[in-house]
PDB file of C-alpha atoms in Angstrom:
ATOM      1  CA  MET A   1      98.171 120.502  88.967  1.00 70.00           C
ATOM      2  CA  SER A   2     100.265 117.102  89.978  1.00 94.00           C
ATOM      3  CA  THR A   3      98.923 114.283  88.234  1.00 98.00           C
ATOM      4  CA  LEU A   4      98.157 113.850  84.363  1.00 98.00           C
ATOM      5  CA  GLY A   5      95.732 111.157  83.491  1.00 98.00           C
ATOM      6  CA  LEU A   6      95.930 109.519  80.123  1.00 98.00           C
ATOM      7  CA  ILE A   7      93.350 107.628  78.313  1.00 98.00           C
ATOM      8  CA  GLY A   8      95.239 106.147  75.433  1.00 97.00           C
ATOM      9  CA  SER A   9      98.855 105.415  75.579  1.00 96.00           C
ATOM     10  CA  GLY A  10      99.809 105.468  71.860  1.00 95.00           C
ATOM     11  CA  HIS A  11     102.130 107.873  70.159  1.00 97.00           C
ATOM     12  CA  ILE A  12     100.757 110.979  71.538  1.00 98.00           C
ATOM     13  CA  GLY A  13     100.014 109.689  75.034  1.00 98.00           C
ATOM     14  CA  SER A  14     103.187 108.223  75.658  1.00 98.00           C
ATOM     15  CA  THR A  15     105.267 111.296  74.341  1.00 98.00           C
ATOM     16  CA  LEU A  16     102.882 113.467  76.852  1.00 98.00           C
ATOM     17  CA  ALA A  17     103.520 110.826  79.592  1.00 98.00           C
ATOM     18  CA  ARG A  18     107.723 111.255  78.863  1.00 98.00           C
ATOM     19  CA  LEU A  19     106.963 115.066  78.788  1.00 98.00           C
ATOM     20  CA  GLY A  20     104.961 115.003  82.031  1.00 98.00           C
ATOM     21  CA  VAL A  21     107.425 112.858  83.917  1.00 98.00           C
ATOM     22  CA  ALA A  22     110.354 115.217  82.816  1.00 97.00           C
ATOM     23  CA  ALA A  23     108.353 118.195  84.190  1.00 97.00           C
ATOM     24  CA  GLY A  24     107.812 116.602  87.555  1.00 97.00           C
ATOM     25  CA  LEU A  25     104.082 115.418  87.176  1.00 98.00           C
ATOM     26  CA  ASP A  26     102.776 112.061  88.180  1.00 98.00           C
ATOM     27  CA  VAL A  27     101.308 110.243  85.180  1.00 98.00           C
ATOM     28  CA  VAL A  28      98.575 107.506  85.232  1.00 98.00           C
ATOM     29  CA  LEU A  29      98.566 105.652  82.016  1.00 98.00           C
ATOM     30  CA  SER A  30      95.719 103.487  80.297  1.00 98.00           C
ATOM     31  CA  ASN A  31      94.672 101.879  77.306  1.00 96.00           C
ATOM     32  CA  SER A  32      92.124  99.607  75.976  1.00 93.00           C
ATOM     33  CA  ARG A  33      94.206  96.567  76.467  1.00 94.00           C
ATOM     34  CA  GLY A  34      94.802  96.538  79.867  1.00 95.00           C
ATOM     35  CA  PRO A  35      97.368  97.878  82.378  1.00 97.00           C
ATOM     36  CA  GLU A  36      99.758  94.898  81.943  1.00 97.00           C
ATOM     37  CA  THR A  37     100.530  95.819  78.576  1.00 96.00           C
ATOM     38  CA  LEU A  38     101.959  98.881  79.518  1.00 97.00           C
ATOM     39  CA  ALA A  39     104.732  97.512  81.881  1.00 97.00           C
ATOM     40  CA  SER A  40     107.650  98.214  79.722  1.00 97.00           C
ATOM     41  CA  LEU A  41     106.497 101.982  79.110  1.00 97.00           C
ATOM     42  CA  VAL A  42     105.935 102.476  82.884  1.00 98.00           C
ATOM     43  CA  ALA A  43     109.258 100.829  83.894  1.00 98.00           C
ATOM     44  CA  GLU A  44     110.990 103.331  81.311  1.00 97.00           C
ATOM     45  CA  LEU A  45     109.212 106.506  82.717  1.00 98.00           C
ATOM     46  CA  GLY A  46     110.364 105.347  86.368  1.00 98.00           C
ATOM     47  CA  PRO A  47     108.627 105.867  89.838  1.00 98.00           C
ATOM     48  CA  ARG A  48     106.374 108.933  88.726  1.00 98.00           C
ATOM     49  CA  ALA A  49     104.381 106.638  86.342  1.00 98.00           C
ATOM     50  CA  ARG A  50     101.773 104.006  86.991  1.00 98.00           C
ATOM     51  CA  ALA A  51      99.590 101.893  84.672  1.00 98.00           C
ATOM     52  CA  ALA A  52      95.768 101.753  85.371  1.00 98.00           C
ATOM     53  CA  THR A  53      92.392 101.253  83.609  1.00 98.00           C
ATOM     54  CA  PRO A  54      90.853 103.949  81.817  1.00 98.00           C
ATOM     55  CA  ALA A  55      88.362 104.741  84.714  1.00 98.00           C
ATOM     56  CA  GLU A  56      91.243 104.737  87.089  1.00 98.00           C
ATOM     57  CA  ALA A  57      93.262 107.119  85.177  1.00 98.00           C
ATOM     58  CA  ALA A  58      90.313 109.372  84.728  1.00 98.00           C
ATOM     59  CA  ALA A  59      89.784 109.389  88.492  1.00 98.00           C
ATOM     60  CA  ALA A  60      93.345 109.864  89.355  1.00 98.00           C
ATOM     61  CA  GLY A  61      94.070 112.756  86.802  1.00 98.00           C
ATOM     62  CA  ASP A  62      93.867 116.583  87.942  1.00 97.00           C
ATOM     63  CA  LEU A  63      93.785 117.039  84.111  1.00 98.00           C
ATOM     64  CA  VAL A  64      92.954 114.059  81.778  1.00 98.00           C
ATOM     65  CA  VAL A  65      94.134 113.587  78.114  1.00 98.00           C
ATOM     66  CA  VAL A  66      91.857 111.543  75.864  1.00 98.00           C
ATOM     67  CA  THR A  67      93.882 110.163  72.905  1.00 98.00           C
ATOM     68  CA  VAL A  68      92.233 107.306  71.516  1.00 97.00           C
ATOM     69  CA  PRO A  69      91.119 106.681  67.766  1.00 96.00           C
ATOM     70  CA  LEU A  70      87.967 108.823  67.230  1.00 97.00           C
ATOM     71  CA  LYS A  71      85.941 105.831  66.706  1.00 97.00           C
ATOM     72  CA  ASN A  72      86.338 104.793  70.055  1.00 97.00           C
ATOM     73  CA  TYR A  73      85.355 108.200  71.898  1.00 97.00           C
ATOM     74  CA  ARG A  74      82.349 106.588  73.277  1.00 97.00           C
ATOM     75  CA  GLN A  75      84.253 104.079  75.288  1.00 97.00           C
ATOM     76  CA  VAL A  76      85.702 106.932  77.251  1.00 98.00           C
ATOM     77  CA  PRO A  77      84.434 106.791  80.892  1.00 98.00           C
ATOM     78  CA  VAL A  78      81.905 109.393  81.616  1.00 98.00           C
ATOM     79  CA  ALA A  79      81.450 109.441  85.534  1.00 98.00           C
ATOM     80  CA  PRO A  80      85.050 109.778  86.744  1.00 98.00           C
ATOM     81  CA  LEU A  81      85.435 112.803  84.406  1.00 98.00           C
ATOM     82  CA  ALA A  82      82.632 114.870  85.656  1.00 98.00           C
ATOM     83  CA  GLY A  83      83.906 118.284  86.854  1.00 98.00           C
ATOM     84  CA  LYS A  84      87.325 117.642  85.158  1.00 98.00           C
ATOM     85  CA  VAL A  85      89.366 119.427  82.593  1.00 98.00           C
ATOM     86  CA  VAL A  86      89.668 116.973  79.512  1.00 98.00           C
ATOM     87  CA  LEU A  87      92.154 117.583  76.868  1.00 98.00           C
ATOM     88  CA  ASP A  88      91.108 116.101  73.561  1.00 98.00           C
ATOM     89  CA  THR A  89      93.685 115.029  70.864  1.00 98.00           C
ATOM     90  CA  ASN A  90      91.170 113.373  68.505  1.00 96.00           C
ATOM     91  CA  ASN A  91      91.562 113.573  64.753  1.00 97.00           C
ATOM     92  CA  TYR A  92      88.981 112.308  62.081  1.00 97.00           C
ATOM     93  CA  TYR A  93      90.294 109.748  59.724  1.00 96.00           C
ATOM     94  CA  PRO A  94      87.472 108.323  57.709  1.00 96.00           C
ATOM     95  CA  GLU A  95      89.774 105.285  56.721  1.00 97.00           C
ATOM     96  CA  ARG A  96      90.280 104.337  60.167  1.00 96.00           C
ATOM     97  CA  ASP A  97      87.291 105.597  62.060  1.00 97.00           C
ATOM     98  CA  GLY A  98      84.489 105.014  59.344  1.00 97.00           C
ATOM     99  CA  ARG A  99      82.221 107.675  58.025  1.00 97.00           C
ATOM    100  CA  ILE A 100      80.753 110.048  60.604  1.00 96.00           C
ATOM    101  CA  ALA A 101      77.911 111.877  58.973  1.00 96.00           C
ATOM    102  CA  GLU A 102      78.038 114.875  61.217  1.00 95.00           C
ATOM    103  CA  LEU A 103      81.824 115.392  60.821  1.00 95.00           C
ATOM    104  CA  ASP A 104      81.416 114.961  57.036  1.00 95.00           C
ATOM    105  CA  ALA A 105      78.560 117.636  56.895  1.00 94.00           C
ATOM    106  CA  GLU A 106      81.031 119.846  59.269  1.00 93.00           C
ATOM    107  CA  ALA A 107      77.929 120.182  61.442  1.00 94.00           C
ATOM    108  CA  VAL A 108      80.171 119.611  64.570  1.00 96.00           C
ATOM    109  CA  THR A 109      83.771 119.140  65.309  1.00 97.00           C
ATOM    110  CA  THR A 110      85.453 116.143  66.830  1.00 97.00           C
ATOM    111  CA  SER A 111      85.695 117.820  70.149  1.00 98.00           C
ATOM    112  CA  GLU A 112      81.986 118.788  70.193  1.00 98.00           C
ATOM    113  CA  LEU A 113      81.248 115.076  69.864  1.00 98.00           C
ATOM    114  CA  LEU A 114      83.577 114.225  72.906  1.00 98.00           C
ATOM    115  CA  GLN A 115      82.062 117.112  74.895  1.00 98.00           C
ATOM    116  CA  ARG A 116      78.546 115.704  74.096  1.00 98.00           C
ATOM    117  CA  HIS A 117      79.750 112.317  75.475  1.00 98.00           C
ATOM    118  CA  LEU A 118      81.017 114.033  78.486  1.00 98.00           C
ATOM    119  CA  PRO A 119      78.500 116.458  79.423  1.00 98.00           C
ATOM    120  CA  ASP A 120      79.821 117.276  82.960  1.00 98.00           C
ATOM    121  CA  ALA A 121      83.423 117.688  81.989  1.00 98.00           C
ATOM    122  CA  SER A 122      85.108 120.521  80.204  1.00 98.00           C
ATOM    123  CA  VAL A 123      86.856 119.632  76.938  1.00 98.00           C
ATOM    124  CA  VAL A 124      89.768 121.521  75.514  1.00 98.00           C
ATOM    125  CA  LYS A 125      91.167 120.631  72.063  1.00 98.00           C
ATOM    126  CA  ALA A 126      94.904 120.147  72.296  1.00 98.00           C
ATOM    127  CA  PHE A 127      98.032 118.311  70.984  1.00 98.00           C
ATOM    128  CA  ASN A 128      96.087 116.949  67.893  1.00 98.00           C
ATOM    129  CA  ASN A 129      97.844 119.161  65.267  1.00 98.00           C
ATOM    130  CA  ILE A 130     101.586 118.160  65.881  1.00 98.00           C
ATOM    131  CA  PHE A 131     103.396 114.955  64.856  1.00 98.00           C
ATOM    132  CA  PHE A 132     104.267 112.956  67.935  1.00 98.00           C
ATOM    133  CA  LYS A 133     108.106 113.254  67.161  1.00 98.00           C
ATOM    134  CA  HIS A 134     107.904 117.013  66.939  1.00 98.00           C
ATOM    135  CA  LEU A 135     105.963 117.086  70.117  1.00 98.00           C
ATOM    136  CA  ALA A 136     108.934 115.264  72.012  1.00 98.00           C
ATOM    137  CA  ALA A 137     111.463 117.176  70.016  1.00 98.00           C
ATOM    138  CA  LEU A 138     110.000 120.905  70.349  1.00 98.00           C
ATOM    139  CA  ALA A 139     109.484 121.120  74.165  1.00 98.00           C
ATOM    140  CA  ARG A 140     111.388 124.105  75.746  1.00 98.00           C
ATOM    141  CA  PRO A 141     111.497 125.503  79.130  1.00 96.00           C
ATOM    142  CA  SER A 142     109.306 128.785  79.745  1.00 95.00           C
ATOM    143  CA  GLY A 143     110.825 131.913  78.473  1.00 93.00           C
ATOM    144  CA  ALA A 144     113.160 129.964  75.951  1.00 96.00           C
ATOM    145  CA  PRO A 145     113.764 132.099  72.831  1.00 96.00           C
ATOM    146  CA  ASP A 146     112.869 128.913  70.359  1.00 97.00           C
ATOM    147  CA  ARG A 147     109.659 127.874  72.155  1.00 98.00           C
ATOM    148  CA  SER A 148     107.009 126.543  69.985  1.00 98.00           C
ATOM    149  CA  ALA A 149     103.275 127.256  70.413  1.00 98.00           C
ATOM    150  CA  LEU A 150     100.146 124.948  70.175  1.00 98.00           C
ATOM    151  CA  PRO A 151      96.558 125.823  69.593  1.00 98.00           C
ATOM    152  CA  ILE A 152      93.785 125.118  72.072  1.00 98.00           C
ATOM    153  CA  ALA A 153      89.986 125.642  71.714  1.00 98.00           C
ATOM    154  CA  GLY A 154      87.530 125.227  74.289  1.00 98.00           C
ATOM    155  CA  ASP A 155      84.073 126.673  75.687  1.00 98.00           C
ATOM    156  CA  SER A 156      85.095 127.090  79.167  1.00 98.00           C
ATOM    157  CA  PRO A 157      87.693 129.853  79.904  1.00 98.00           C
ATOM    158  CA  GLU A 158      88.636 128.208  83.254  1.00 98.00           C
ATOM    159  CA  ALA A 159      89.497 124.957  81.388  1.00 98.00           C
ATOM    160  CA  LYS A 160      91.383 126.758  78.529  1.00 98.00           C
ATOM    161  CA  ALA A 161      93.374 128.593  81.554  1.00 98.00           C
ATOM    162  CA  SER A 162      94.158 124.967  83.112  1.00 98.00           C
ATOM    163  CA  ALA A 163      95.273 123.669  79.550  1.00 98.00           C
ATOM    164  CA  THR A 164      97.497 126.684  79.056  1.00 98.00           C
ATOM    165  CA  GLU A 165      99.213 125.831  82.366  1.00 98.00           C
ATOM    166  CA  LEU A 166      99.780 122.274  81.190  1.00 98.00           C
ATOM    167  CA  LEU A 167     101.220 123.202  78.090  1.00 98.00           C
ATOM    168  CA  ASP A 168     103.618 125.650  79.808  1.00 98.00           C
ATOM    169  CA  VAL A 169     104.766 122.981  82.004  1.00 98.00           C
ATOM    170  CA  LEU A 170     105.263 120.380  79.400  1.00 98.00           C
ATOM    171  CA  GLY A 171     107.191 122.893  77.182  1.00 98.00           C
ATOM    172  CA  PHE A 172     104.818 125.095  74.960  1.00 98.00           C
ATOM    173  CA  ASP A 173     103.113 128.317  74.594  1.00 98.00           C
ATOM    174  CA  ALA A 174      99.370 128.361  73.854  1.00 98.00           C
ATOM    175  CA  VAL A 175      97.182 130.093  71.504  1.00 98.00           C
ATOM    176  CA  ASP A 176      93.677 130.409  71.984  1.00 98.00           C
ATOM    177  CA  ALA A 177      91.812 129.400  68.794  1.00 98.00           C
ATOM    178  CA  GLY A 178      88.443 130.045  70.415  1.00 98.00           C
ATOM    179  CA  GLY A 179      85.532 127.796  71.255  1.00 98.00           C
ATOM    180  CA  LEU A 180      85.306 124.020  70.381  1.00 98.00           C
ATOM    181  CA  ALA A 181      83.185 125.182  67.235  1.00 97.00           C
ATOM    182  CA  GLU A 182      86.377 126.726  66.038  1.00 97.00           C
ATOM    183  CA  SER A 183      88.692 123.820  66.617  1.00 98.00           C
ATOM    184  CA  TRP A 184      88.175 122.881  62.990  1.00 97.00           C
ATOM    185  CA  ARG A 185      90.758 125.491  62.246  1.00 97.00           C
ATOM    186  CA  PHE A 186      93.603 123.251  63.295  1.00 98.00           C
ATOM    187  CA  GLN A 187      92.131 119.692  62.426  1.00 96.00           C
ATOM    188  CA  ARG A 188      93.533 117.546  59.676  1.00 94.00           C
ATOM    189  CA  ASP A 189      94.379 119.167  56.326  1.00 92.00           C
ATOM    190  CA  THR A 190      94.362 122.622  57.545  1.00 95.00           C
ATOM    191  CA  PRO A 191      97.562 125.102  57.403  1.00 96.00           C
ATOM    192  CA  ALA A 192      98.076 124.673  61.174  1.00 97.00           C
ATOM    193  CA  TYR A 193      97.997 120.883  61.247  1.00 97.00           C
ATOM    194  CA  VAL A 194     101.349 119.394  61.642  1.00 97.00           C
ATOM    195  CA  VAL A 195     103.126 121.554  58.721  1.00 97.00           C
ATOM    196  CA  PRO A 196     104.039 124.669  60.903  1.00 97.00           C
ATOM    197  CA  TYR A 197     106.390 122.507  62.857  1.00 98.00           C
ATOM    198  CA  ALA A 198     108.103 120.678  59.854  1.00 97.00           C
ATOM    199  CA  LYS A 199     111.375 121.729  58.539  1.00 97.00           C
ATOM    200  CA  ASN A 200     110.754 120.206  55.283  1.00 96.00           C
ATOM    201  CA  PRO A 201     106.951 120.283  54.702  1.00 94.00           C
ATOM    202  CA  GLN A 202     105.516 118.380  51.966  1.00 91.00           C
ATOM    203  CA  GLY A 203     102.331 120.059  50.694  1.00 88.00           C
ATOM    204  CA  LEU A 204      99.934 119.633  53.875  1.00 85.00           C
ATOM    205  CA  GLY A 205     102.166 116.567  55.011  1.00 89.00           C
ATOM    206  CA  ILE A 206     105.676 115.761  56.370  1.00 94.00           C
ATOM    207  CA  SER A 207     107.912 112.812  56.201  1.00 95.00           C
ATOM    208  CA  ALA A 208     108.342 110.403  59.228  1.00 95.00           C
ATOM    209  CA  ASP A 209     111.844 111.709  59.747  1.00 96.00           C
ATOM    210  CA  ASP A 210     111.418 115.130  59.394  1.00 97.00           C
ATOM    211  CA  PRO A 211     113.602 117.000  62.429  1.00 96.00           C
ATOM    212  CA  GLY A 212     110.916 119.575  63.066  1.00 97.00           C
ATOM    213  CA  THR A 213     111.496 123.334  63.647  1.00 97.00           C
ATOM    214  CA  ARG A 214     110.086 125.985  65.859  1.00 98.00           C
ATOM    215  CA  ALA A 215     106.607 127.526  65.211  1.00 98.00           C
ATOM    216  CA  ASP A 216     105.923 130.542  67.408  1.00 97.00           C
ATOM    217  CA  ALA A 217     102.596 131.956  68.366  1.00 97.00           C
ATOM    218  CA  ALA A 218     102.645 134.427  65.625  1.00 98.00           C
ATOM    219  CA  ALA A 219     103.155 131.777  62.974  1.00 97.00           C
ATOM    220  CA  LEU A 220     100.514 129.616  64.500  1.00 98.00           C
ATOM    221  CA  ARG A 221      97.902 132.486  64.517  1.00 98.00           C
ATOM    222  CA  THR A 222      98.637 133.212  60.731  1.00 98.00           C
ATOM    223  CA  ALA A 223      98.154 129.411  60.119  1.00 97.00           C
ATOM    224  CA  LEU A 224      94.822 129.480  61.833  1.00 98.00           C
ATOM    225  CA  ALA A 225      93.549 132.566  60.316  1.00 98.00           C
ATOM    226  CA  ALA A 226      94.372 130.908  56.900  1.00 97.00           C
ATOM    227  CA  ALA A 227      91.964 127.877  57.584  1.00 96.00           C
ATOM    228  CA  THR A 228      88.874 127.557  55.269  1.00 93.00           C
ATOM    229  CA  ARG A 229      85.911 125.716  54.963  1.00 84.00           C
ATOM    230  CA  PRO A 230      83.792 124.771  51.871  1.00 67.00           C
ATOM    231  CA  ALA A 231      81.163 127.219  51.070  1.00 54.00           C
ATOM    232  CA  GLY A 232      77.964 126.752  52.855  1.00 47.00           C
ATOM    233  CA  HIS A 233      79.595 125.423  56.074  1.00 49.00           C
TER     234      HIS A 233
END
């Protein structure tokens, strides 16, 4: 693994780009507005970073992160992601994305929708359950006693192994939550979403200035196990 492709360069995407460069990876960033709009971020990141179109970032990445608003997932390029591991950070926010009946009925997960759109890629859910400021602040070297863990979910063991390697490089342990159908366990408004990394949680939410705190693998497994769904789902 030497190049990380990013389709979407908002809060999570730009944070992952910074972590990747710090870890010695090359990063190829993209967004929906064109490479020229990423000039200042690329300049900040330095020579390991470049801006491209989404299709170019998809083609260039050894692993590719899709971090776009869920409502735009069908715009993710399909052909250049064939055979690749795709990490999906999507969360469902109906007020932003509109109502999606399958998600409202909990018939599928957000990552299953992306996997359906990318039939020849291997999708792994990752990075969706942590506030971007905590993602930046809590990264630690492998073996550090205060390292945090992030959940992953996917249907391919090989893809999950690649995702685990990437998390390790970027500064986090991985906890395998199961297949894509189980990724609901760390979606919005579950115990594993955002709150485990908060120093001062506020119910199921946090304040924008929360400094963050360590959440190890054991704490994360407890949070994943505590997730519940309405009866009948």
